[in-house]
PDB file of C-alpha atoms and ligand atoms in Angstrom:
ATOM      1  CA  UNK A 203     -55.559  61.756  26.520  1.00 95.00           C
ATOM      2  CA  UNK A 204     -57.072  63.519  23.535  1.00 98.00           C
ATOM      3  CA  UNK A 205     -58.548  61.544  20.643  1.00 98.00           C
ATOM      4  CA  UNK A 206     -59.403  62.813  17.183  1.00 98.00           C
ATOM      5  CA  UNK A 207     -62.661  61.543  15.702  1.00 98.00           C
ATOM      6  CA  UNK A 208     -63.169  61.810  11.961  1.00 98.00           C
ATOM      7  CA  UNK A 209     -66.084  60.785   9.735  1.00 98.00           C
ATOM      8  CA  UNK A 210     -67.503  60.934   6.223  1.00 98.00           C
ATOM      9  CA  UNK A 211     -64.230  61.183   4.315  1.00 98.00           C
ATOM     10  CA  UNK A 212     -66.052  60.168   1.124  1.00 98.00           C
ATOM     11  CA  UNK A 213     -63.079  59.488  -1.079  1.00 98.00           C
ATOM     12  CA  UNK A 214     -61.656  62.982  -0.594  1.00 98.00           C
ATOM     13  CA  UNK A 215     -57.990  62.263   0.027  1.00 98.00           C
ATOM     14  CA  UNK A 216     -57.011  65.952  -0.141  1.00 98.00           C
ATOM     15  CA  UNK A 217     -59.296  66.688   2.820  1.00 98.00           C
ATOM     16  CA  UNK A 218     -58.177  63.568   4.695  1.00 98.00           C
ATOM     17  CA  UNK A 219     -54.496  64.430   4.287  1.00 98.00           C
ATOM     18  CA  UNK A 220     -55.053  67.976   5.578  1.00 98.00           C
ATOM     19  CA  UNK A 221     -56.970  66.668   8.583  1.00 98.00           C
ATOM     20  CA  UNK A 222     -54.324  64.061   9.412  1.00 98.00           C
ATOM     21  CA  UNK A 223     -51.598  66.698   9.069  1.00 98.00           C
ATOM     22  CA  UNK A 224     -53.480  68.931  11.533  1.00 98.00           C
ATOM     23  CA  UNK A 225     -53.975  66.015  13.952  1.00 98.00           C
ATOM     24  CA  UNK A 226     -50.284  65.065  13.711  1.00 98.00           C
ATOM     25  CA  UNK A 227     -49.242  68.671  14.322  1.00 98.00           C
ATOM     26  CA  UNK A 228     -51.182  68.614  17.591  1.00 98.00           C
ATOM     27  CA  UNK A 229     -49.286  65.488  18.665  1.00 98.00           C
ATOM     28  CA  UNK A 230     -52.469  63.395  18.721  1.00 98.00           C
ATOM     29  CA  UNK A 231     -51.979  59.728  17.845  1.00 97.00           C
ATOM     30  CA  UNK A 232     -55.344  58.270  18.902  1.00 98.00           C
ATOM     31  CA  UNK A 233     -57.818  58.511  16.011  1.00 98.00           C
ATOM     32  CA  UNK A 234     -61.227  56.951  15.313  1.00 98.00           C
ATOM     33  CA  UNK A 235     -63.238  56.959  12.069  1.00 98.00           C
ATOM     34  CA  UNK A 236     -67.032  56.815  11.971  1.00 98.00           C
ATOM     35  CA  UNK A 237     -67.421  55.537   8.426  1.00 98.00           C
ATOM     36  CA  UNK A 238     -68.289  56.588   4.882  1.00 98.00           C
ATOM     37  CA  UNK A 239     -64.628  56.421   3.928  1.00 98.00           C
ATOM     38  CA  UNK A 240     -65.718  56.091   0.295  1.00 98.00           C
ATOM     39  CA  UNK A 241     -68.512  57.336  -2.004  1.00 97.00           C
ATOM     40  CA  UNK A 242     -68.896  60.713  -3.810  1.00 97.00           C
ATOM     41  CA  UNK A 243     -65.166  61.492  -4.051  1.00 98.00           C
ATOM     42  CA  UNK A 244     -62.601  60.298  -6.584  1.00 98.00           C
ATOM     43  CA  UNK A 245     -59.964  58.763  -4.290  1.00 98.00           C
ATOM     44  CA  UNK A 246     -61.628  55.869  -2.459  1.00 98.00           C
ATOM     45  CA  UNK A 247     -58.687  53.455  -2.644  1.00 98.00           C
ATOM     46  CA  UNK A 248     -56.272  56.146  -1.434  1.00 98.00           C
ATOM     47  CA  UNK A 249     -58.520  57.024   1.517  1.00 98.00           C
ATOM     48  CA  UNK A 250     -58.949  53.396   2.585  1.00 98.00           C
ATOM     49  CA  UNK A 251     -55.187  52.833   2.252  1.00 98.00           C
ATOM     50  CA  UNK A 252     -54.474  55.856   4.473  1.00 98.00           C
ATOM     51  CA  UNK A 253     -56.969  54.769   7.151  1.00 98.00           C
ATOM     52  CA  UNK A 254     -55.539  51.237   7.068  1.00 98.00           C
ATOM     53  CA  UNK A 255     -51.901  52.327   7.129  1.00 97.00           C
ATOM     54  CA  UNK A 256     -52.566  54.505  10.178  1.00 97.00           C
ATOM     55  CA  UNK A 257     -54.416  51.666  11.955  1.00 97.00           C
ATOM     56  CA  UNK A 258     -57.419  53.906  12.588  1.00 98.00           C
ATOM     57  CA  UNK A 259     -60.264  51.884  14.150  1.00 98.00           C
ATOM     58  CA  UNK A 260     -63.280  52.449  11.891  1.00 98.00           C
ATOM     59  CA  UNK A 261     -66.922  51.609  11.658  1.00 97.00           C
ATOM     60  CA  UNK A 262     -69.096  51.151   8.583  1.00 98.00           C
ATOM     61  CA  UNK A 263     -71.053  53.902   6.891  1.00 98.00           C
ATOM     62  CA  UNK A 264     -73.926  53.374   4.477  1.00 98.00           C
ATOM     63  CA  UNK A 265     -71.754  54.247   1.459  1.00 98.00           C
ATOM     64  CA  UNK A 266     -69.103  51.742   2.552  1.00 98.00           C
ATOM     65  CA  UNK A 267     -71.715  48.978   2.761  1.00 98.00           C
ATOM     66  CA  UNK A 268     -73.335  50.096  -0.511  1.00 98.00           C
ATOM     67  CA  UNK A 269     -70.021  49.792  -2.350  1.00 98.00           C
ATOM     68  CA  UNK A 270     -69.520  46.240  -1.052  1.00 98.00           C
ATOM     69  CA  UNK A 271     -73.079  45.338  -2.068  1.00 97.00           C
ATOM     70  CA  UNK A 272     -74.163  44.703   1.522  1.00 97.00           C
ATOM     71  CA  UNK A 273     -76.633  47.616   1.392  1.00 97.00           C
ATOM     72  CA  UNK A 274     -79.126  48.427  -1.367  1.00 96.00           C
ATOM     73  CA  UNK A 275     -78.736  51.753  -3.196  1.00 96.00           C
ATOM     74  CA  UNK A 276     -82.428  51.949  -4.124  1.00 95.00           C
ATOM     75  CA  UNK A 277     -82.932  54.840  -1.682  1.00 92.00           C
ATOM     76  CA  UNK A 278     -79.746  56.693  -2.684  1.00 95.00           C
ATOM     77  CA  UNK A 279     -79.933  59.993  -4.600  1.00 95.00           C
ATOM     78  CA  UNK A 280     -78.833  59.876  -8.269  1.00 96.00           C
ATOM     79  CA  UNK A 281     -75.486  61.500  -7.431  1.00 96.00           C
ATOM     80  CA  UNK A 282     -74.918  59.117  -4.508  1.00 96.00           C
ATOM     81  CA  UNK A 283     -75.785  56.153  -6.729  1.00 97.00           C
ATOM     82  CA  UNK A 284     -73.356  57.348  -9.380  1.00 97.00           C
ATOM     83  CA  UNK A 285     -70.684  57.679  -6.710  1.00 97.00           C
ATOM     84  CA  UNK A 286     -71.267  54.154  -5.414  1.00 98.00           C
ATOM     85  CA  UNK A 287     -71.272  52.628  -8.891  1.00 98.00           C
ATOM     86  CA  UNK A 288     -68.096  54.447  -9.927  1.00 98.00           C
ATOM     87  CA  UNK A 289     -66.389  53.490  -6.657  1.00 98.00           C
ATOM     88  CA  UNK A 290     -67.311  49.829  -7.229  1.00 98.00           C
ATOM     89  CA  UNK A 291     -65.762  50.007 -10.687  1.00 98.00           C
ATOM     90  CA  UNK A 292     -62.346  51.073  -9.393  1.00 98.00           C
ATOM     91  CA  UNK A 293     -62.265  49.597  -5.870  1.00 98.00           C
ATOM     92  CA  UNK A 294     -59.362  47.204  -5.337  1.00 98.00           C
ATOM     93  CA  UNK A 295     -59.892  43.810  -3.673  1.00 98.00           C
ATOM     94  CA  UNK A 296     -58.040  45.214  -0.625  1.00 98.00           C
ATOM     95  CA  UNK A 297     -60.442  48.172  -0.420  1.00 98.00           C
ATOM     96  CA  UNK A 298     -63.504  45.929  -0.698  1.00 98.00           C
ATOM     97  CA  UNK A 299     -62.336  43.427   1.899  1.00 98.00           C
ATOM     98  CA  UNK A 300     -61.456  46.234   4.314  1.00 98.00           C
ATOM     99  CA  UNK A 301     -64.897  47.845   3.876  1.00 98.00           C
ATOM    100  CA  UNK A 302     -66.564  44.466   4.385  1.00 98.00           C
ATOM    101  CA  UNK A 303     -64.693  43.984   7.651  1.00 98.00           C
ATOM    102  CA  UNK A 304     -66.010  47.188   9.257  1.00 98.00           C
ATOM    103  CA  UNK A 305     -68.379  46.798  12.242  1.00 97.00           C
ATOM    104  CA  UNK A 306     -71.553  48.878  12.713  1.00 97.00           C
ATOM    105  CA  UNK A 307     -70.504  50.181  16.104  1.00 97.00           C
ATOM    106  CA  UNK A 308     -67.631  50.347  18.550  1.00 97.00           C
ATOM    107  CA  UNK A 309     -68.386  50.446  22.260  1.00 96.00           C
ATOM    108  CA  UNK A 310     -65.603  51.860  24.388  1.00 93.00           C
ATOM    109  CA  UNK A 311     -65.512  52.785  28.042  1.00 89.00           C
ATOM    110  CA  UNK A 312     -68.527  55.116  28.327  1.00 92.00           C
ATOM    111  CA  UNK A 313     -68.415  56.010  24.640  1.00 97.00           C
ATOM    112  CA  UNK A 314     -70.422  54.591  21.747  1.00 97.00           C
ATOM    113  CA  UNK A 315     -69.229  55.149  18.175  1.00 97.00           C
ATOM    114  CA  UNK A 316     -71.747  54.680  15.347  1.00 97.00           C
ATOM    115  CA  UNK A 317     -72.183  56.131  11.860  1.00 98.00           C
ATOM    116  CA  UNK A 318     -75.775  57.300  12.013  1.00 96.00           C
ATOM    117  CA  UNK A 319     -77.703  56.848  15.266  1.00 93.00           C
ATOM    118  CA  UNK A 320     -77.320  54.851  18.480  1.00 92.00           C
ATOM    119  CA  UNK A 321     -80.553  52.948  17.917  1.00 87.00           C
ATOM    120  CA  UNK A 322     -80.237  50.313  15.186  1.00 86.00           C
ATOM    121  CA  UNK A 323     -77.028  51.752  13.659  1.00 89.00           C
ATOM    122  CA  UNK A 324     -77.311  49.335  10.737  1.00 89.00           C
ATOM    123  CA  UNK A 325     -80.507  51.145   9.615  1.00 89.00           C
ATOM    124  CA  UNK A 326     -78.579  54.407   8.949  1.00 92.00           C
ATOM    125  CA  UNK A 327     -81.232  56.855  10.160  1.00 89.00           C
ATOM    126  CA  UNK A 328     -80.568  60.600   9.870  1.00 91.00           C
ATOM    127  CA  UNK A 329     -80.381  62.614  13.087  1.00 90.00           C
ATOM    128  CA  UNK A 330     -81.104  66.007  11.558  1.00 89.00           C
ATOM    129  CA  UNK A 331     -82.859  67.627  14.504  1.00 89.00           C
ATOM    130  CA  UNK A 332     -83.126  67.441  18.258  1.00 89.00           C
ATOM    131  CA  UNK A 333     -86.460  65.702  17.761  1.00 86.00           C
ATOM    132  CA  UNK A 334     -84.705  62.796  16.031  1.00 87.00           C
ATOM    133  CA  UNK A 335     -81.997  62.781  18.686  1.00 89.00           C
ATOM    134  CA  UNK A 336     -84.595  62.676  21.447  1.00 89.00           C
ATOM    135  CA  UNK A 337     -85.822  59.272  20.219  1.00 87.00           C
ATOM    136  CA  UNK A 338     -82.248  58.008  20.051  1.00 90.00           C
ATOM    137  CA  UNK A 339     -81.573  58.949  23.664  1.00 93.00           C
ATOM    138  CA  UNK A 340     -84.194  56.373  24.687  1.00 88.00           C
ATOM    139  CA  UNK A 341     -81.914  53.652  23.291  1.00 86.00           C
ATOM    140  CA  UNK A 342     -78.597  55.162  24.389  1.00 92.00           C
ATOM    141  CA  UNK A 343     -76.961  53.394  27.324  1.00 89.00           C
ATOM    142  CA  UNK A 344     -73.603  55.229  27.131  1.00 94.00           C
ATOM    143  CA  UNK A 345     -73.160  58.769  28.491  1.00 96.00           C
ATOM    144  CA  UNK A 346     -71.572  59.815  25.218  1.00 97.00           C
ATOM    145  CA  UNK A 347     -72.148  58.851  21.606  1.00 97.00           C
ATOM    146  CA  UNK A 348     -70.279  60.072  18.512  1.00 98.00           C
ATOM    147  CA  UNK A 349     -72.024  60.006  15.132  1.00 98.00           C
ATOM    148  CA  UNK A 350     -71.524  61.269  11.552  1.00 98.00           C
ATOM    149  CA  UNK A 351     -73.809  60.618   8.549  1.00 97.00           C
ATOM    150  CA  UNK A 352     -75.524  64.042   8.191  1.00 97.00           C
ATOM    151  CA  UNK A 353     -72.215  65.886   7.589  1.00 98.00           C
ATOM    152  CA  UNK A 354     -73.379  68.608  10.013  1.00 97.00           C
ATOM    153  CA  UNK A 355     -71.446  69.228  13.241  1.00 98.00           C
ATOM    154  CA  UNK A 356     -73.682  69.548  16.306  1.00 97.00           C
ATOM    155  CA  UNK A 357     -73.901  68.521  19.962  1.00 98.00           C
ATOM    156  CA  UNK A 358     -77.244  67.210  21.263  1.00 97.00           C
ATOM    157  CA  UNK A 359     -77.955  67.056  24.980  1.00 96.00           C
ATOM    158  CA  UNK A 360     -81.050  65.522  26.483  1.00 94.00           C
ATOM    159  CA  UNK A 361     -82.809  68.920  26.536  1.00 92.00           C
ATOM    160  CA  UNK A 362     -81.716  70.302  23.172  1.00 94.00           C
ATOM    161  CA  UNK A 363     -78.610  71.381  21.285  1.00 94.00           C
ATOM    162  CA  UNK A 364     -75.599  72.277  23.429  1.00 95.00           C
ATOM    163  CA  UNK A 365     -72.304  74.144  23.041  1.00 95.00           C
ATOM    164  CA  UNK A 366     -70.338  71.556  24.995  1.00 96.00           C
ATOM    165  CA  UNK A 367     -70.652  68.189  26.699  1.00 97.00           C
ATOM    166  CA  UNK A 368     -70.594  67.710  30.460  1.00 95.00           C
ATOM    167  CA  UNK A 369     -70.158  64.930  32.972  1.00 94.00           C
ATOM    168  CA  UNK A 370     -73.833  65.095  33.886  1.00 92.00           C
ATOM    169  CA  UNK A 371     -76.351  63.848  31.364  1.00 93.00           C
ATOM    170  CA  UNK A 372     -75.929  62.139  28.039  1.00 96.00           C
ATOM    171  CA  UNK A 373     -74.753  63.617  24.772  1.00 97.00           C
ATOM    172  CA  UNK A 374     -74.791  62.735  21.087  1.00 97.00           C
ATOM    173  CA  UNK A 375     -72.031  64.507  19.167  1.00 98.00           C
ATOM    174  CA  UNK A 376     -72.052  64.740  15.390  1.00 98.00           C
ATOM    175  CA  UNK A 377     -68.400  65.161  14.391  1.00 98.00           C
ATOM    176  CA  UNK A 378     -69.159  66.677  10.964  1.00 98.00           C
ATOM    177  CA  UNK A 379     -67.583  65.570   7.700  1.00 98.00           C
ATOM    178  CA  UNK A 380     -63.971  65.498   6.548  1.00 98.00           C
ATOM    179  CA  UNK A 381     -64.645  65.182   2.837  1.00 98.00           C
ATOM    180  CA  UNK A 382     -68.030  66.754   2.129  1.00 98.00           C
ATOM    181  CA  UNK A 383     -69.206  69.260   4.798  1.00 98.00           C
ATOM    182  CA  UNK A 384     -72.867  70.303   4.517  1.00 97.00           C
ATOM    183  CA  UNK A 385     -73.175  73.058   7.109  1.00 97.00           C
ATOM    184  CA  UNK A 386     -72.203  75.912   4.805  1.00 97.00           C
ATOM    185  CA  UNK A 387     -68.536  75.830   5.869  1.00 98.00           C
ATOM    186  CA  UNK A 388     -66.447  74.223   3.143  1.00 98.00           C
ATOM    187  CA  UNK A 389     -63.483  73.453   5.392  1.00 98.00           C
ATOM    188  CA  UNK A 390     -62.907  69.835   6.458  1.00 98.00           C
ATOM    189  CA  UNK A 391     -64.453  69.119   9.869  1.00 98.00           C
ATOM    190  CA  UNK A 392     -63.573  66.733  12.693  1.00 98.00           C
ATOM    191  CA  UNK A 393     -63.665  66.542  16.486  1.00 98.00           C
ATOM    192  CA  UNK A 394     -61.122  66.532  19.282  1.00 98.00           C
ATOM    193  CA  UNK A 395     -62.226  64.643  22.376  1.00 98.00           C
ATOM    194  CA  UNK A 396     -60.194  65.469  25.494  1.00 98.00           C
ATOM    195  CA  UNK A 397     -61.009  62.445  27.625  1.00 96.00           C
ATOM    196  CA  UNK A 398     -59.455  63.906  30.816  1.00 96.00           C
ATOM    197  CA  UNK A 399     -61.119  67.334  30.697  1.00 97.00           C
ATOM    198  CA  UNK A 400     -64.185  65.648  29.149  1.00 97.00           C
ATOM    199  CA  UNK A 401     -64.408  68.254  26.437  1.00 97.00           C
ATOM    200  CA  UNK A 402     -65.360  68.027  22.769  1.00 98.00           C
ATOM    201  CA  UNK A 403     -64.338  70.668  20.225  1.00 98.00           C
ATOM    202  CA  UNK A 404     -65.091  70.800  16.509  1.00 98.00           C
ATOM    203  CA  UNK A 405     -62.098  71.660  14.340  1.00 98.00           C
ATOM    204  CA  UNK A 406     -61.995  73.039  10.785  1.00 98.00           C
ATOM    205  CA  UNK A 407     -59.089  72.870   8.368  1.00 98.00           C
ATOM    206  CA  UNK A 408     -58.593  74.200   4.856  1.00 98.00           C
ATOM    207  CA  UNK A 409     -57.623  71.762   2.125  1.00 98.00           C
ATOM    208  CA  UNK A 410     -57.009  71.788  -1.635  1.00 98.00           C
ATOM    209  CA  UNK A 411     -60.642  71.823  -2.774  1.00 98.00           C
ATOM    210  CA  UNK A 412     -59.713  72.578  -6.398  1.00 98.00           C
ATOM    211  CA  UNK A 413     -57.600  69.414  -6.604  1.00 98.00           C
ATOM    212  CA  UNK A 414     -60.424  67.271  -5.176  1.00 98.00           C
ATOM    213  CA  UNK A 415     -62.889  68.851  -7.642  1.00 98.00           C
ATOM    214  CA  UNK A 416     -60.574  68.255 -10.603  1.00 98.00           C
ATOM    215  CA  UNK A 417     -60.303  64.541  -9.771  1.00 98.00           C
ATOM    216  CA  UNK A 418     -64.093  64.233  -9.470  1.00 98.00           C
ATOM    217  CA  UNK A 419     -64.616  65.793 -12.899  1.00 98.00           C
ATOM    218  CA  UNK A 420     -61.760  63.808 -14.488  1.00 98.00           C
ATOM    219  CA  UNK A 421     -63.375  60.615 -13.159  1.00 98.00           C
ATOM    220  CA  UNK A 422     -66.622  61.493 -14.925  1.00 97.00           C
ATOM    221  CA  UNK A 423     -68.528  61.766 -11.641  1.00 98.00           C
ATOM    222  CA  UNK A 424     -71.502  64.209 -11.495  1.00 97.00           C
ATOM    223  CA  UNK A 425     -70.568  67.905 -11.653  1.00 97.00           C
ATOM    224  CA  UNK A 426     -72.736  68.488  -8.585  1.00 97.00           C
ATOM    225  CA  UNK A 427     -70.325  66.456  -6.449  1.00 97.00           C
ATOM    226  CA  UNK A 428     -67.487  68.800  -7.390  1.00 98.00           C
ATOM    227  CA  UNK A 429     -69.538  72.004  -7.038  1.00 97.00           C
ATOM    228  CA  UNK A 430     -70.854  71.274  -3.553  1.00 97.00           C
ATOM    229  CA  UNK A 431     -67.346  71.005  -2.069  1.00 98.00           C
ATOM    230  CA  UNK A 432     -66.744  74.709  -2.748  1.00 97.00           C
ATOM    231  CA  UNK A 433     -69.916  75.851  -0.977  1.00 95.00           C
ATOM    232  CA  UNK A 434     -69.891  73.249   1.773  1.00 96.00           C
ATOM    233  CA  UNK A 435     -73.449  72.123   1.219  1.00 93.00           C
TER     234      UNK A 435
HETATM  235 ZN1   ZN B 634     -71.713  60.384   4.548  1.00 75.32          ZN
END
């Protein structure tokens, strides 16, 4: 069976719809979400409603917990803060209660799903280099761990970055971001995990960036949040 793993939608319903359309077209029905469904983008309620209506098992991201008030935004950047505050102002009770219900991790058979890092997932550390990943491997008991949070797709093995996973050794796979990629590729990013072949592949899909930008500007959110979608950084 092949599963699709998505993360960091960030209120970008245009990107989420394109990704779900691509997943549906491949006949894949098993989907997981690694959190940050909201924050930055202008369609948080729509994104939560889509994830809920598709019964996609999800975990909590730092923006999700910031919007519910469970996490302080003192360390957030000005644009991130603005995104959280705006999202709070329009979040429906259904959105807030769904975000509150999200766990910090999901442990499946041989697979750990977290938002940020396998060690203390509720601390939301950033795994931006192999050096950071190396420390996380010390705490990783599963052979495979999927993460998001940095918005940069990458596969870490125990010796360094890798092109693919394998049945020997342990791997931490960053699935990239659906709604705000930061690796210089503006297309929405997610992962396919073929559980039988034990293979992970990053996927990219185009979406209506202009529409997502227009909504951000119409909402009065910072210009920067619209601009970065076009450059993918
Ligand atoms: Zn994020």
